[in-house]
Amino acid sequence: MRRIFFLLITTLTISLAGVLVYIYSDTRQDRINDLGYTTSVIKGYYELSFRQWELSLLSVGKRLAEIKTIQEKAAFATDALKIYERELLAFGFAQPDGQILVFSGRSPNDTLPNLMLSEKTRRSFDLARKGDGISIGECYYTDLAGDWVIPVRVPIKNENGNLVAVNTTGINYSNVTDDLRRFGFDENYQIHLINKHFGTTQILYPLEKEEYGRILGKDTLQYNFELNKGEKVNEQLTLFSSINPFNNQSCIAIATDIISVNHQLVVSMPKSFIAAEVFNRIKFIGSAYVGLLTIFLFLYTYLKGNLEKSIENLKKEKANLKSIIESTSDLIGLFDTGRKLVEFNRAFKLSAKMTDGMDLQKGIDILKELKHKEYADDFDKLFKRALKGDKFHVEIVYPGTKGDLIFKSTYNPVFNGDQLVGVTFFAEDITEIRNYQKQLEELNTELENKVQDRTKELKAKNRELKKGYEKLQSTQQQLIRAEKMASLGILSAGIGHEINNPLNFIKHGAIALRERLASENHADELNPYFHAIEEGVRRASQIVHGLSHFSRAGDAMDESCDIHDIIQNTLTLLRSRLSDKEIEVKTKFNAERKIIIGNEGKLHQVFTNIIANAEQAIEETGKIKITTKNIENTILIKIEDTGVGMNKKEIDQMTDPFFTTKEPGEGTGLGLFITQLIIDEHGGSLDVKSKKGEGTKFIVTLKCA
């Protein structure tokens, strides 16, 4: 009995021990599998994201390189960002020396930074300049985004492979962590993306925001393992035991390289989590000693749950991968070695429907369904080349509904271990890019021809303009002379009147003198008659003197001109017109510096026109006030009248040629136009202030000698 009991106890103990070992081993393996699955999904997510970012930057960058002006580049970068604004923060188009030319959302006149002058941007920018594809910089914080960003840069090269620019952008760190959160990975997993170019932490998830500044973009987190010392999970994943450098806990980690951007992805979990999970599993079999049936029941329940979980994980993995594949606009297809279609995305299905009217189905041989059979042999050769293990890129031209389509295609052999099991096909539609390139070449040729034709036209126009300008100068001089003659005509009546009066003095004085001398000789009584004769002669001399100044010929601009004398001469010539209307003229000459260098005859014409205008603006009786004063190195002449005044529209047009408010035949409309020309010629200014019904104020400012 004791032996039977011992045997039973031993059997139960051994059975329980075996179950415990199995549970631990199975739990560990289950967690490793889930860790590997998580690593693969994240790697696929990053590779696809990097590829999409690269294509976006290349597409926008090549277009920016083609655009000529900074303003057009800035406008295109801002418009392009609207398409990619969910993934990308901005587009920055930089020269090979690091100077950013345009930045989306910024004015072309803004001062933009040079990426080679900052340590946090120099290393990643220099890496992009030397590379052929996408380069990922070190994560850093920027006030512009108000968040941590991951810089992404792509070199833009010409047809000769020479670097012409670097297109750069930033990925919002919060967007990346939000995507990881949406994947719903186990909360005990730690996702660590390391930039191997610089040995710095690119992404660490989960991580409290307070720790960002200590961890992100720093080289503080170093794992104590090497890739050649781990256990291979598959061709891409390696399992390690290590110490987590973030929390110093013993952990299990799976590492893989993202070769396209030289990054290392490490997904880890603490070993204590496996122990806790094992404990959570085995605590439910405490009743195993009660009987073997309980053990068998537990094993059945456990195995069934494990199988369902594995199936659920497979479904989840398939759904995630399907979501990633369907999110791209590139054509993606997976074929087995027999050329049968295994998987494809929506973009591939739509393209096949449009080009060949083909309804893609799993298991079909696409080459047999092609509408254009003449391309079947070429596609078959490419497929066979991939089956030999050759990974390659090729540009394919295929007929579409609206012309030929151009695809940048990639064939990748797929291996299961060492066995080749299929081929993946990726194709990016670059038809629009090629069409843009062709159109740009045609436009360049057309533009060159137009520039040549336009140059000839401009030369001919310049010759015509030169002749026209010479003719205009001649016409202007004729207008000035014509207006001057018109002014002299206006003054002629006054001159005649003014000369007649003094002549009458002389005439009557002479008659009286003759009569007086005939009667008797009284010298004292003759003095008044002599004074009258002298006054008449003096006034006649004044008028002749003023007229000689006004009509002075020549265009010399180096004469010394006394402004006060010029104004007095003008008033003398206009005296009869002013007295006929009983206009009171007041002068107040306060300027001590009254001499300017210019043309005296033209300045007489200026003040004659202004004072004559003032006289004409006074309908019956009124006042004209003339004052002068010095302001710094100038003399200011103010002429105010109490005439009818002008409205704003008349003030704006008064110096226009041929503009006049007088009745037809009463004015040429050139007086104030010529006045403005003469003042401009003397380097002065003319200001007018007036209100309708309140009179007008002319202010002339000239530089003193």
PDB file of N, CA and C in Angstrom, residues 30 300-316:
ATOM      1  N   ASP A  30       5.557  31.052 -25.713  1.00  0.00           N
ATOM      2  CA  ASP A  30       4.400  31.836 -26.163  1.00  0.00           C
ATOM      3  C   ASP A  30       4.715  33.333 -26.134  1.00  0.00           C
ATOM      4  N   TYR A 300      -6.139  19.776 -20.966  1.00  0.00           N
ATOM      5  CA  TYR A 300      -7.048  19.973 -22.104  1.00  0.00           C
ATOM      6  C   TYR A 300      -7.491  21.439 -22.197  1.00  0.00           C
ATOM      7  N   THR A 301      -7.877  21.998 -21.033  1.00  0.00           N
ATOM      8  CA  THR A 301      -8.333  23.405 -21.010  1.00  0.00           C
ATOM      9  C   THR A 301      -7.215  24.345 -21.442  1.00  0.00           C
ATOM     10  N   TYR A 302      -6.024  24.094 -20.932  1.00  0.00           N
ATOM     11  CA  TYR A 302      -4.875  24.941 -21.256  1.00  0.00           C
ATOM     12  C   TYR A 302      -4.539  24.887 -22.747  1.00  0.00           C
ATOM     13  N   LEU A 303      -4.463  23.637 -23.264  1.00  0.00           N
ATOM     14  CA  LEU A 303      -4.101  23.483 -24.669  1.00  0.00           C
ATOM     15  C   LEU A 303      -5.142  24.130 -25.591  1.00  0.00           C
ATOM     16  N   LYS A 304      -6.407  23.962 -25.237  1.00  0.00           N
ATOM     17  CA  LYS A 304      -7.462  24.571 -26.039  1.00  0.00           C
ATOM     18  C   LYS A 304      -7.350  26.101 -26.025  1.00  0.00           C
ATOM     19  N   GLY A 305      -7.145  26.666 -24.837  1.00  0.00           N
ATOM     20  CA  GLY A 305      -6.993  28.128 -24.723  1.00  0.00           C
ATOM     21  C   GLY A 305      -5.787  28.638 -25.481  1.00  0.00           C
ATOM     22  N   ASN A 306      -4.689  27.841 -25.389  1.00  0.00           N
ATOM     23  CA  ASN A 306      -3.469  28.237 -26.090  1.00  0.00           C
ATOM     24  C   ASN A 306      -3.679  28.239 -27.601  1.00  0.00           C
ATOM     25  N   LEU A 307      -4.416  27.192 -28.075  1.00  0.00           N
ATOM     26  CA  LEU A 307      -4.689  27.111 -29.500  1.00  0.00           C
ATOM     27  C   LEU A 307      -5.560  28.288 -29.952  1.00  0.00           C
ATOM     28  N   GLU A 308      -6.588  28.605 -29.196  1.00  0.00           N
ATOM     29  CA  GLU A 308      -7.468  29.721 -29.557  1.00  0.00           C
ATOM     30  C   GLU A 308      -6.699  31.047 -29.544  1.00  0.00           C
ATOM     31  N   LYS A 309      -5.808  31.193 -28.590  1.00  0.00           N
ATOM     32  CA  LYS A 309      -5.015  32.417 -28.512  1.00  0.00           C
ATOM     33  C   LYS A 309      -4.080  32.539 -29.711  1.00  0.00           C
ATOM     34  N   SER A 310      -3.492  31.394 -30.091  1.00  0.00           N
ATOM     35  CA  SER A 310      -2.605  31.405 -31.256  1.00  0.00           C
ATOM     36  C   SER A 310      -3.377  31.769 -32.510  1.00  0.00           C
ATOM     37  N   ILE A 311      -4.581  31.170 -32.614  1.00  0.00           N
ATOM     38  CA  ILE A 311      -5.411  31.495 -33.776  1.00  0.00           C
ATOM     39  C   ILE A 311      -5.770  32.976 -33.777  1.00  0.00           C
ATOM     40  N   GLU A 312      -6.112  33.515 -32.611  1.00  0.00           N
ATOM     41  CA  GLU A 312      -6.457  34.936 -32.499  1.00  0.00           C
ATOM     42  C   GLU A 312      -5.268  35.825 -32.862  1.00  0.00           C
ATOM     43  N   ASN A 313      -4.072  35.404 -32.399  1.00  0.00           N
ATOM     44  CA  ASN A 313      -2.860  36.156 -32.727  1.00  0.00           C
ATOM     45  C   ASN A 313      -2.600  36.154 -34.225  1.00  0.00           C
ATOM     46  N   LEU A 314      -2.815  34.992 -34.844  1.00  0.00           N
ATOM     47  CA  LEU A 314      -2.619  34.904 -36.291  1.00  0.00           C
ATOM     48  C   LEU A 314      -3.602  35.805 -37.030  1.00  0.00           C
ATOM     49  N   LYS A 315      -4.859  35.810 -36.563  1.00  0.00           N
ATOM     50  CA  LYS A 315      -5.856  36.683 -37.184  1.00  0.00           C
ATOM     51  C   LYS A 315      -5.470  38.156 -37.012  1.00  0.00           C
ATOM     52  N   LYS A 316      -4.982  38.478 -35.814  1.00  0.00           N
ATOM     53  CA  LYS A 316      -4.591  39.855 -35.523  1.00  0.00           C
ATOM     54  C   LYS A 316      -3.399  40.268 -36.387  1.00  0.00           C
TER      55      LYS A 316
END
